[in-house]
Amino acid sequence: MKPLLAILPALLLALSPLPVAAQETVPTTQAQIDLTFAPLVKAAAPAVVNIYTRTVVKERATSPFFDDPFFRQFFGDQFKSGQPKERVQGSLGSGVIVRTDGLIVTNNHVIKGADQIRVVLNDKREFEAKVIAAEERLDLALLKVDTKGEALPILSIRDSDELEVGDLVLAIGNPFGVGQTVTSGIVSGVARTNTGIGDFGYFIQTDAAINPGNSGGALIGMDGKLVGVPTAIFSKNGGSVGIGFAIPSNMVAAVVNAEGNGGKLIRPWIGAAGEAVTVDIAKSLGLARPIGVVVQQLYAKGPAERAGLKPGDIILGVNGREVEDPEGLRFRLATLPVGQTATLNVSRKGEPIDISVNLIAPPEDPAPHETLLDGRQPLSGALIVDLSPATGDDLNINAWDGVAIAKIKRGSIADRVGFESGDIIVKVNDSKIAAVADLAALMETTAAPWAITVNRGGKTKTFDLD
């Protein structure tokens, strides 16, 4: 009897429903055997840099209890804290050279708060870098190094909308500080939103291994061009589990084009807000599937209203690019320059129409009138502002009027009560709130009990306080 291993290939071949010609075959040529990513990496790697930062952190030299008069009566001043002790804290990340004169893109969280930034090239050359732009909401930053006139290698930026699920990609960065490392994988998803990563989330998902230190590096396609900047991972242990996210290169290009020469990125505004189309909404409107943004609000005489957009319209795309939800709509608009027009692909009562809308900067009317509330009242420690399209955009609030909390001082009364940045103050007791001045005056004159109603993410919540 023949050994099982000897007859198994023949048995599998006999049972196979596919023609023999369609079966995979062993490589037969040297070119097939030598198939490798090495030439691609050799061309791209010189444009990916390691970034090392140093931050001086001040901390108390001893326990703060020794500053207390009660303890000092026993120990005197020998343990008094005095001047805070300084400690140097280091961190690492990656970056991508996108311009030959030394312009580098990275993640904002890589360089945030750094006192010194050092860039190390693939060939071991080192440069001191300065920050020329930092977009915290986008988690992108631009650095500049002085090349003394020498041209540096760069990565060209590719249209990230060309990516499809299943495309091969390489991630290049400096994970855990071990040195430049290359990992391979595929595009696991595109247009990922609602990931909980930042407040402006729209990402490429990949299973290429991304670890701490990869942040700010390069995700490249098989043409050797930049398609994304790795920024975050889903992980239970801090290491890669095959779920990584990269900022699409189209957003990177928007920041580079707007701020690479000292300008400022202004995200276009059209004056329309809405919610994602759900399964129920799709059925009621006769859509084949739940996709797009159903318009609920239009800013009076704003670009969208002037262009003819109406409440109930469903925005399915921008310039022919599909939009799945409000985050997707914001991303599509954010990659376009102010001053141009965009074509909204809309469904109105089941009929497709295209609407051309002007892209403008969000109006700053009224002024924010920032006011920090204090005293013995529930909103003490809250910085409140009058909302406008510009202020609402800065705070990631889909509202254009009213009063919102911009920041809350940690440990303040407002913080302990449970108020949050982005809360819109709707009412205090029976008084509706329309402006910062009204709320500030009301909190000075109103005594307990308080009933403060806020709008948080489209839902109302009332704080009943004694």
Short mmCIF file of C-alpha atoms in Angstrom, two decimals:
data_model
loop_
_atom_site.label_atom_id
_atom_site.label_comp_id
_atom_site.label_asym_id
_atom_site.label_seq_id
_atom_site.Cartn_x
_atom_site.Cartn_y
_atom_site.Cartn_z
CA MET A 1 0.00 0.00 0.00
CA LYS A 2 1.22 3.47 -0.87
CA PRO A 3 1.77 5.87 2.02
CA LEU A 4 -1.11 8.28 2.58
CA LEU A 5 1.13 11.27 1.83
CA ALA A 6 1.92 9.78 -1.58
CA ILE A 7 -1.70 9.32 -2.70
CA LEU A 8 -3.12 12.50 -1.11
CA PRO A 9 -2.09 14.90 -3.95
CA ALA A 10 -3.62 12.64 -6.59
CA LEU A 11 -6.80 12.21 -4.55
CA LEU A 12 -7.19 15.97 -4.08
CA LEU A 13 -6.63 16.52 -7.78
CA ALA A 14 -9.28 13.97 -8.69
CA LEU A 15 -11.81 15.53 -6.36
CA SER A 16 -11.11 19.08 -7.52
CA PRO A 17 -13.96 20.65 -9.56
CA LEU A 18 -11.51 23.03 -11.25
CA PRO A 19 -9.65 22.30 -14.49
CA VAL A 20 -6.03 21.29 -13.99
CA ALA A 21 -4.90 24.40 -15.90
CA ALA A 22 -6.50 26.63 -13.26
CA GLN A 23 -4.52 25.15 -10.36
CA GLU A 24 -1.74 27.14 -8.68
CA THR A 25 1.70 26.01 -9.78
CA VAL A 26 5.17 26.07 -8.29
CA PRO A 27 7.27 29.03 -9.55
CA THR A 28 9.27 27.93 -12.56
CA THR A 29 11.39 31.00 -13.37
CA GLN A 30 13.99 32.88 -11.36
CA ALA A 31 11.94 36.09 -11.73
CA GLN A 32 8.95 34.38 -10.09
CA ILE A 33 11.11 33.01 -7.29
CA ASP A 34 12.71 36.41 -6.65
CA LEU A 35 9.38 38.29 -6.35
CA THR A 36 10.02 40.80 -3.55
CA PHE A 37 9.10 44.20 -2.11
CA ALA A 38 12.79 45.10 -1.77
CA PRO A 39 13.04 47.50 -4.75
CA LEU A 40 9.92 49.32 -3.55
CA VAL A 41 11.28 49.64 -0.01
CA LYS A 42 14.70 50.73 -1.26
CA ALA A 43 13.10 53.63 -3.14
CA ALA A 44 10.67 54.70 -0.38
CA ALA A 45 12.63 54.15 2.85
CA PRO A 46 15.03 57.13 2.51
CA ALA A 47 12.04 59.51 2.72
CA VAL A 48 10.77 58.04 6.02
CA VAL A 49 12.45 59.49 9.12
CA ASN A 50 12.66 58.74 12.82
CA ILE A 51 11.51 61.53 15.16
CA TYR A 52 12.84 61.87 18.70
CA THR A 53 11.41 64.47 21.06
CA ARG A 54 12.46 65.81 24.46
CA THR A 55 10.02 67.50 26.81
CA VAL A 56 10.94 69.14 30.11
CA VAL A 57 8.37 68.16 32.73
CA LYS A 58 8.17 70.02 36.02
CA GLU A 59 7.22 68.06 39.12
CA ARG A 60 7.27 68.69 42.84
CA ALA A 61 10.47 67.59 44.52
CA THR A 62 8.70 66.23 47.62
CA SER A 63 5.22 65.55 48.89
CA PRO A 64 2.93 68.60 48.87
CA PHE A 65 1.98 67.69 52.46
CA PHE A 66 5.24 69.26 53.63
CA ASP A 67 3.94 72.66 52.48
CA ASP A 68 1.05 72.33 54.91
CA PRO A 69 1.52 74.47 58.10
CA PHE A 70 0.42 71.50 60.27
CA PHE A 71 3.30 69.32 59.05
CA ARG A 72 5.79 72.17 58.98
CA GLN A 73 5.34 72.75 62.73
CA PHE A 74 6.90 69.31 63.22
CA PHE A 75 9.41 69.17 60.37
CA GLY A 76 10.20 72.85 59.80
CA ASP A 77 11.28 73.92 56.30
CA GLN A 78 13.72 71.08 55.68
CA PHE A 79 11.21 69.21 53.50
CA LYS A 80 9.52 72.21 51.96
CA SER A 81 8.89 71.57 48.27
CA GLY A 82 10.42 74.82 47.04
CA GLN A 83 11.04 75.03 43.30
CA PRO A 84 9.57 72.24 41.15
CA LYS A 85 12.05 69.63 39.99
CA GLU A 86 12.59 69.31 36.25
CA ARG A 87 12.60 65.95 34.49
CA VAL A 88 13.33 65.30 30.81
CA GLN A 89 10.79 63.04 29.13
CA GLY A 90 11.55 61.49 25.74
CA SER A 91 9.31 59.97 23.10
CA LEU A 92 9.64 58.69 19.58
CA GLY A 93 7.70 58.47 16.36
CA SER A 94 8.11 58.63 12.62
CA GLY A 95 7.66 61.13 9.80
CA VAL A 96 7.63 61.42 6.02
CA ILE A 97 9.61 63.89 3.92
CA VAL A 98 7.16 65.35 1.39
CA ARG A 99 9.24 68.19 -0.01
CA THR A 100 12.91 68.25 -1.03
CA ASP A 101 13.60 71.38 1.04
CA GLY A 102 12.98 69.42 4.26
CA LEU A 103 9.22 69.62 4.86
CA ILE A 104 8.13 66.64 6.94
CA VAL A 105 4.65 65.45 7.85
CA THR A 106 3.95 63.52 11.05
CA ASN A 107 1.25 63.03 13.66
CA ASN A 108 0.51 65.94 15.98
CA HIS A 109 0.56 63.62 18.99
CA VAL A 110 4.17 62.69 18.17
CA ILE A 111 5.48 66.23 18.70
CA LYS A 112 2.83 67.82 20.92
CA GLY A 113 4.38 69.78 23.78
CA ALA A 114 7.95 68.90 22.78
CA ASP A 115 10.75 71.30 23.68
CA GLN A 116 13.20 69.72 21.26
CA ILE A 117 12.58 67.70 18.10
CA ARG A 118 15.32 65.70 16.42
CA VAL A 119 14.89 64.08 13.00
CA VAL A 120 17.09 61.14 12.00
CA LEU A 121 17.18 60.14 8.34
CA ASN A 122 17.49 56.63 7.02
CA ASP A 123 21.19 57.26 6.29
CA LYS A 124 21.77 58.32 9.95
CA ARG A 125 22.01 62.06 9.29
CA GLU A 126 20.41 64.13 12.06
CA PHE A 127 18.63 67.49 11.99
CA GLU A 128 16.95 69.74 14.53
CA ALA A 129 13.37 70.40 13.44
CA LYS A 130 10.89 73.15 14.12
CA VAL A 131 7.10 72.93 14.03
CA ILE A 132 5.52 75.08 11.33
CA ALA A 133 1.95 73.73 11.59
CA ALA A 134 -0.01 71.65 14.07
CA GLU A 135 -3.57 70.46 13.46
CA GLU A 136 -4.67 68.80 16.68
CA ARG A 137 -8.12 67.79 15.42
CA LEU A 138 -6.63 66.15 12.34
CA ASP A 139 -3.65 64.77 14.31
CA LEU A 140 -1.26 66.07 11.68
CA ALA A 141 1.77 68.33 12.02
CA LEU A 142 4.35 69.76 9.66
CA LEU A 143 8.04 70.01 10.58
CA LYS A 144 10.85 71.80 8.79
CA VAL A 145 14.57 71.00 8.86
CA ASP A 146 17.38 73.17 7.51
CA THR A 147 19.02 71.16 4.72
CA LYS A 148 21.57 73.91 3.85
CA GLY A 149 20.29 73.81 0.29
CA GLU A 150 20.61 70.04 -0.13
CA ALA A 151 17.64 68.26 -1.68
CA LEU A 152 16.24 65.44 0.47
CA PRO A 153 14.50 62.30 -0.85
CA ILE A 154 10.72 62.52 -0.80
CA LEU A 155 7.60 60.38 -1.05
CA SER A 156 5.07 61.54 -3.62
CA ILE A 157 1.49 61.79 -2.37
CA ARG A 158 -1.08 59.66 -4.14
CA ASP A 159 -4.86 60.07 -4.35
CA SER A 160 -6.08 57.93 -1.44
CA ASP A 161 -9.51 57.62 -3.07
CA GLU A 162 -7.92 55.23 -5.55
CA LEU A 163 -7.39 52.65 -2.79
CA GLU A 164 -9.64 49.60 -2.69
CA VAL A 165 -10.15 46.98 -0.02
CA GLY A 166 -7.66 44.20 -0.71
CA ASP A 167 -4.90 46.40 -2.15
CA LEU A 168 -1.41 45.58 -0.90
CA VAL A 169 0.27 48.23 1.28
CA LEU A 170 3.52 48.60 3.23
CA ALA A 171 3.92 50.42 6.55
CA ILE A 172 7.32 52.01 7.21
CA GLY A 173 8.22 53.48 10.58
CA ASN A 174 10.21 53.14 13.80
CA PRO A 175 8.20 50.83 16.11
CA PHE A 176 9.38 50.71 19.72
CA GLY A 177 12.53 52.58 18.68
CA VAL A 178 14.16 49.45 17.21
CA GLY A 179 14.97 51.28 13.96
CA GLN A 180 13.29 51.66 10.62
CA THR A 181 10.99 48.69 10.05
CA VAL A 182 8.82 47.61 7.13
CA THR A 183 5.64 45.54 7.46
CA SER A 184 3.22 44.43 4.76
CA GLY A 185 -0.51 43.88 4.63
CA ILE A 186 -3.63 44.84 2.76
CA VAL A 187 -6.20 47.59 2.93
CA SER A 188 -8.80 46.11 5.29
CA GLY A 189 -11.25 48.98 4.97
CA VAL A 190 -11.62 52.48 3.61
CA ALA A 191 -13.66 55.43 4.89
CA ARG A 192 -13.66 54.14 8.46
CA THR A 193 -15.57 56.52 10.74
CA ASN A 194 -16.96 56.31 14.28
CA THR A 195 -13.74 54.71 15.49
CA GLY A 196 -13.47 56.89 18.58
CA ILE A 197 -10.09 58.21 17.39
CA GLY A 198 -10.20 61.99 17.73
CA ASP A 199 -13.12 64.16 16.72
CA PHE A 200 -12.35 64.28 13.01
CA GLY A 201 -12.13 60.59 12.23
CA TYR A 202 -12.00 59.19 8.70
CA PHE A 203 -9.40 56.48 8.23
CA ILE A 204 -7.88 53.79 6.08
CA GLN A 205 -7.80 50.48 7.95
CA THR A 206 -4.97 48.02 7.37
CA ASP A 207 -3.68 44.77 8.81
CA ALA A 208 -0.04 45.75 8.15
CA ALA A 209 1.59 45.63 11.59
CA ILE A 210 1.56 49.09 13.21
CA ASN A 211 3.03 49.53 16.69
CA PRO A 212 3.98 52.41 19.01
CA GLY A 213 6.61 54.43 17.17
CA ASN A 214 5.01 53.87 13.76
CA SER A 215 2.84 56.95 14.32
CA GLY A 216 3.50 59.61 11.70
CA GLY A 217 5.26 57.22 9.33
CA ALA A 218 4.31 56.06 5.87
CA LEU A 219 1.67 53.76 4.47
CA ILE A 220 2.57 53.26 0.81
CA GLY A 221 0.91 51.57 -2.13
CA MET A 222 2.51 49.28 -4.67
CA ASP A 223 3.48 52.30 -6.77
CA GLY A 224 5.72 53.50 -3.94
CA LYS A 225 3.61 56.58 -3.21
CA LEU A 226 2.19 57.77 0.11
CA VAL A 227 -1.44 56.72 0.63
CA GLY A 228 -1.73 57.34 4.36
CA VAL A 229 -0.06 58.27 7.64
CA PRO A 230 -0.42 55.60 10.40
CA THR A 231 -1.93 57.18 13.48
CA ALA A 232 -3.62 54.64 15.76
CA ILE A 233 -4.27 50.97 16.48
CA PHE A 234 -6.91 48.92 18.24
CA SER A 235 -5.09 46.84 20.83
CA LYS A 236 -5.63 45.24 24.23
CA ASN A 237 -1.93 44.89 25.02
CA GLY A 238 -0.33 47.88 23.27
CA GLY A 239 0.95 45.83 20.33
CA SER A 240 -0.40 45.20 16.85
CA VAL A 241 -3.36 42.86 16.49
CA GLY A 242 -3.87 43.59 12.82
CA ILE A 243 -6.24 46.55 13.19
CA GLY A 244 -4.43 49.76 12.37
CA PHE A 245 -5.64 53.11 11.09
CA ALA A 246 -4.02 55.68 8.83
CA ILE A 247 -5.02 59.22 7.92
CA PRO A 248 -5.76 59.26 4.16
CA SER A 249 -3.16 60.98 1.99
CA ASN A 250 -5.81 63.34 0.58
CA MET A 251 -6.11 64.96 4.00
CA VAL A 252 -2.32 65.04 4.31
CA ALA A 253 -2.12 66.79 0.93
CA ALA A 254 -4.70 69.38 2.03
CA VAL A 255 -2.60 70.28 5.08
CA VAL A 256 0.67 70.36 3.12
CA ASN A 257 -0.80 72.55 0.37
CA ALA A 258 -2.44 74.96 2.80
CA GLU A 259 0.19 75.20 5.54
CA GLY A 260 3.43 74.10 3.92
CA ASN A 261 4.40 77.68 3.20
CA GLY A 262 3.12 79.26 6.39
CA GLY A 263 -0.57 79.50 5.51
CA LYS A 264 -3.52 78.18 7.48
CA LEU A 265 -5.86 75.33 6.64
CA ILE A 266 -9.45 76.55 6.57
CA ARG A 267 -12.04 73.81 6.36
CA PRO A 268 -14.85 74.73 3.95
CA TRP A 269 -18.35 75.26 5.29
CA ILE A 270 -21.63 74.95 3.41
CA GLY A 271 -24.18 75.59 6.18
CA ALA A 272 -25.89 72.20 6.20
CA ALA A 273 -26.17 69.62 8.96
CA GLY A 274 -27.89 66.28 9.24
CA GLU A 275 -27.69 62.69 10.39
CA ALA A 276 -26.66 59.40 8.85
CA VAL A 277 -29.33 57.53 6.90
CA THR A 278 -30.47 54.55 8.96
CA VAL A 279 -32.07 51.35 7.72
CA ASP A 280 -35.53 52.68 8.62
CA ILE A 281 -34.90 56.01 6.90
CA ALA A 282 -33.63 54.23 3.80
CA LYS A 283 -36.76 52.07 3.63
CA SER A 284 -39.08 55.03 4.08
CA LEU A 285 -37.34 56.96 1.30
CA GLY A 286 -37.05 54.04 -1.08
CA LEU A 287 -33.23 53.82 -0.97
CA ALA A 288 -31.67 50.49 -1.84
CA ARG A 289 -29.39 50.68 1.21
CA PRO A 290 -28.68 52.99 4.15
CA ILE A 291 -26.14 55.51 2.91
CA GLY A 292 -25.67 59.26 2.93
CA VAL A 293 -26.65 62.18 5.12
CA VAL A 294 -30.26 63.33 5.43
CA VAL A 295 -30.33 67.14 5.70
CA GLN A 296 -32.04 68.42 8.84
CA GLN A 297 -30.71 71.97 9.23
CA LEU A 298 -29.80 74.72 6.82
CA TYR A 299 -28.11 77.96 7.82
CA ALA A 300 -30.23 80.90 6.68
CA LYS A 301 -28.78 82.32 3.47
CA GLY A 302 -25.80 79.99 3.76
CA PRO A 303 -24.14 78.39 0.73
CA ALA A 304 -26.24 75.22 0.81
CA GLU A 305 -29.57 77.05 1.11
CA ARG A 306 -28.59 79.49 -1.63
CA ALA A 307 -27.63 76.57 -3.86
CA GLY A 308 -31.09 75.04 -3.46
CA LEU A 309 -30.49 72.25 -0.94
CA LYS A 310 -33.61 71.50 1.12
CA PRO A 311 -34.39 69.75 4.42
CA GLY A 312 -35.07 66.10 3.71
CA ASP A 313 -32.59 65.93 0.84
CA ILE A 314 -30.07 63.12 1.13
CA ILE A 315 -26.46 63.93 0.30
CA LEU A 316 -25.07 60.76 -1.25
CA GLY A 317 -21.72 62.10 -2.43
CA VAL A 318 -19.42 65.03 -3.09
CA ASN A 319 -17.92 65.40 -6.56
CA GLY A 320 -18.91 61.83 -7.31
CA ARG A 321 -17.24 60.42 -4.19
CA GLU A 322 -19.62 58.46 -1.97
CA VAL A 323 -20.57 59.80 1.46
CA GLU A 324 -21.73 57.29 4.07
CA ASP A 325 -22.32 59.52 7.11
CA PRO A 326 -21.76 63.05 8.49
CA GLU A 327 -18.10 62.29 9.27
CA GLY A 328 -17.59 61.22 5.66
CA LEU A 329 -19.24 64.44 4.43
CA ARG A 330 -16.98 66.54 6.64
CA PHE A 331 -13.91 64.71 5.34
CA ARG A 332 -14.88 65.19 1.70
CA LEU A 333 -15.41 68.91 2.22
CA ALA A 334 -12.27 69.31 4.34
CA THR A 335 -10.03 68.08 1.52
CA LEU A 336 -11.33 70.80 -0.81
CA PRO A 337 -10.07 74.41 -0.86
CA VAL A 338 -12.14 77.40 0.23
CA GLY A 339 -13.18 79.58 -2.70
CA GLN A 340 -14.04 76.77 -5.07
CA THR A 341 -17.33 74.98 -5.70
CA ALA A 342 -18.32 71.40 -4.97
CA THR A 343 -21.00 69.26 -6.54
CA LEU A 344 -23.31 67.61 -4.03
CA ASN A 345 -24.79 64.38 -5.35
CA VAL A 346 -28.27 64.42 -3.83
CA SER A 347 -31.36 62.25 -3.72
CA ARG A 348 -34.59 64.26 -3.47
CA LYS A 349 -37.79 62.26 -3.16
CA GLY A 350 -36.04 59.36 -4.83
CA GLU A 351 -34.75 61.38 -7.76
CA PRO A 352 -31.00 61.99 -8.21
CA ILE A 353 -29.92 65.61 -8.68
CA ASP A 354 -26.60 67.46 -8.57
CA ILE A 355 -26.28 70.75 -6.70
CA SER A 356 -23.31 73.06 -7.11
CA VAL A 357 -22.43 74.78 -3.83
CA ASN A 358 -19.84 77.46 -3.01
CA LEU A 359 -17.21 76.54 -0.43
CA ILE A 360 -16.63 79.37 2.04
CA ALA A 361 -14.91 79.83 5.39
CA PRO A 362 -17.31 79.43 8.32
CA PRO A 363 -18.61 82.88 9.43
CA GLU A 364 -17.41 84.17 12.80
CA ASP A 365 -20.59 86.07 13.63
CA PRO A 366 -21.24 86.51 16.49
CA ALA A 367 -17.85 86.77 18.17
CA PRO A 368 -17.27 84.04 20.78
CA HIS A 369 -17.17 86.40 23.82
CA GLU A 370 -15.21 83.82 25.84
CA THR A 371 -16.15 84.06 29.52
CA LEU A 372 -14.85 81.94 32.41
CA LEU A 373 -17.57 81.41 34.99
CA ASP A 374 -16.62 81.35 38.67
CA GLY A 375 -18.16 81.58 42.12
CA ARG A 376 -20.20 79.06 44.12
CA GLN A 377 -22.47 77.82 41.35
CA PRO A 378 -22.64 74.64 39.21
CA LEU A 379 -20.95 76.08 36.09
CA SER A 380 -17.96 77.49 37.96
CA GLY A 381 -14.82 76.60 36.03
CA ALA A 382 -16.55 76.42 32.64
CA LEU A 383 -15.33 78.59 29.77
CA ILE A 384 -18.44 79.50 27.79
CA VAL A 385 -18.72 80.94 24.27
CA ASP A 386 -21.33 82.32 21.92
CA LEU A 387 -21.73 79.87 19.05
CA SER A 388 -21.21 80.82 15.42
CA PRO A 389 -20.48 78.59 12.43
CA ALA A 390 -16.74 79.11 13.05
CA THR A 391 -16.93 78.44 16.79
CA GLY A 392 -19.17 75.43 16.26
CA ASP A 393 -16.69 74.02 13.75
CA ASP A 394 -13.79 74.54 16.16
CA LEU A 395 -15.68 72.70 18.91
CA ASN A 396 -17.01 70.00 16.57
CA ILE A 397 -20.60 71.03 17.33
CA ASN A 398 -23.33 70.86 14.71
CA ALA A 399 -24.93 74.09 15.89
CA TRP A 400 -24.61 77.69 14.79
CA ASP A 401 -26.18 79.64 17.64
CA GLY A 402 -26.60 79.47 21.40
CA VAL A 403 -24.07 79.14 24.20
CA ALA A 404 -21.62 76.25 24.54
CA ILE A 405 -18.95 75.12 26.96
CA ALA A 406 -15.59 75.41 25.20
CA LYS A 407 -13.38 74.15 28.05
CA ILE A 408 -13.71 73.03 31.64
CA LYS A 409 -11.05 73.54 34.28
CA ARG A 410 -10.04 70.19 35.71
CA GLY A 411 -11.23 69.69 39.26
CA SER A 412 -13.62 72.65 39.10
CA ILE A 413 -17.22 72.55 40.28
CA ALA A 414 -18.44 72.23 36.67
CA ASP A 415 -16.06 69.31 36.15
CA ARG A 416 -17.23 67.52 39.31
CA VAL A 417 -20.89 68.06 38.45
CA GLY A 418 -20.34 66.31 35.10
CA PHE A 419 -20.53 69.04 32.47
CA GLU A 420 -18.39 68.47 29.37
CA SER A 421 -16.72 70.51 26.67
CA GLY A 422 -19.14 70.79 23.76
CA ASP A 423 -22.27 70.92 25.93
CA ILE A 424 -24.75 73.52 24.68
CA ILE A 425 -26.52 75.26 27.57
CA VAL A 426 -30.20 75.25 26.62
CA LYS A 427 -31.95 76.39 29.83
CA VAL A 428 -31.25 77.35 33.43
CA ASN A 429 -34.41 76.66 35.42
CA ASP A 430 -37.13 78.18 33.21
CA SER A 431 -34.89 80.69 31.44
CA LYS A 432 -33.76 79.92 27.89
CA ILE A 433 -30.15 80.81 27.14
CA ALA A 434 -29.36 82.78 23.98
CA ALA A 435 -26.05 84.54 24.72
CA VAL A 436 -22.99 84.38 26.97
CA ALA A 437 -23.92 87.65 28.69
CA ASP A 438 -27.36 86.27 29.60
CA LEU A 439 -25.94 83.07 31.10
CA ALA A 440 -23.18 84.85 33.03
CA ALA A 441 -25.65 87.31 34.56
CA LEU A 442 -28.13 84.55 35.38
CA MET A 443 -25.57 82.39 37.20
CA GLU A 444 -24.52 85.37 39.33
CA THR A 445 -28.06 86.10 40.49
CA THR A 446 -29.67 82.66 40.63
CA ALA A 447 -29.54 80.66 43.85
CA ALA A 448 -30.03 76.94 44.40
CA PRO A 449 -31.81 74.81 43.44
CA TRP A 450 -30.71 74.75 39.79
CA ALA A 451 -32.06 72.81 36.85
CA ILE A 452 -29.56 73.18 33.99
CA THR A 453 -30.49 71.60 30.65
CA VAL A 454 -27.79 70.93 28.05
CA ASN A 455 -27.73 69.54 24.54
CA ARG A 456 -24.97 66.95 24.31
CA GLY A 457 -24.45 65.36 20.93
CA GLY A 458 -28.04 66.00 19.88
CA LYS A 459 -29.58 64.66 23.10
CA THR A 460 -30.85 66.75 26.02
CA LYS A 461 -29.77 66.16 29.59
CA THR A 462 -30.91 68.03 32.71
CA PHE A 463 -28.77 68.45 35.83
CA ASP A 464 -30.93 68.94 38.95
CA LEU A 465 -28.71 70.46 41.62
CA ASP A 466 -29.33 71.74 45.14
#
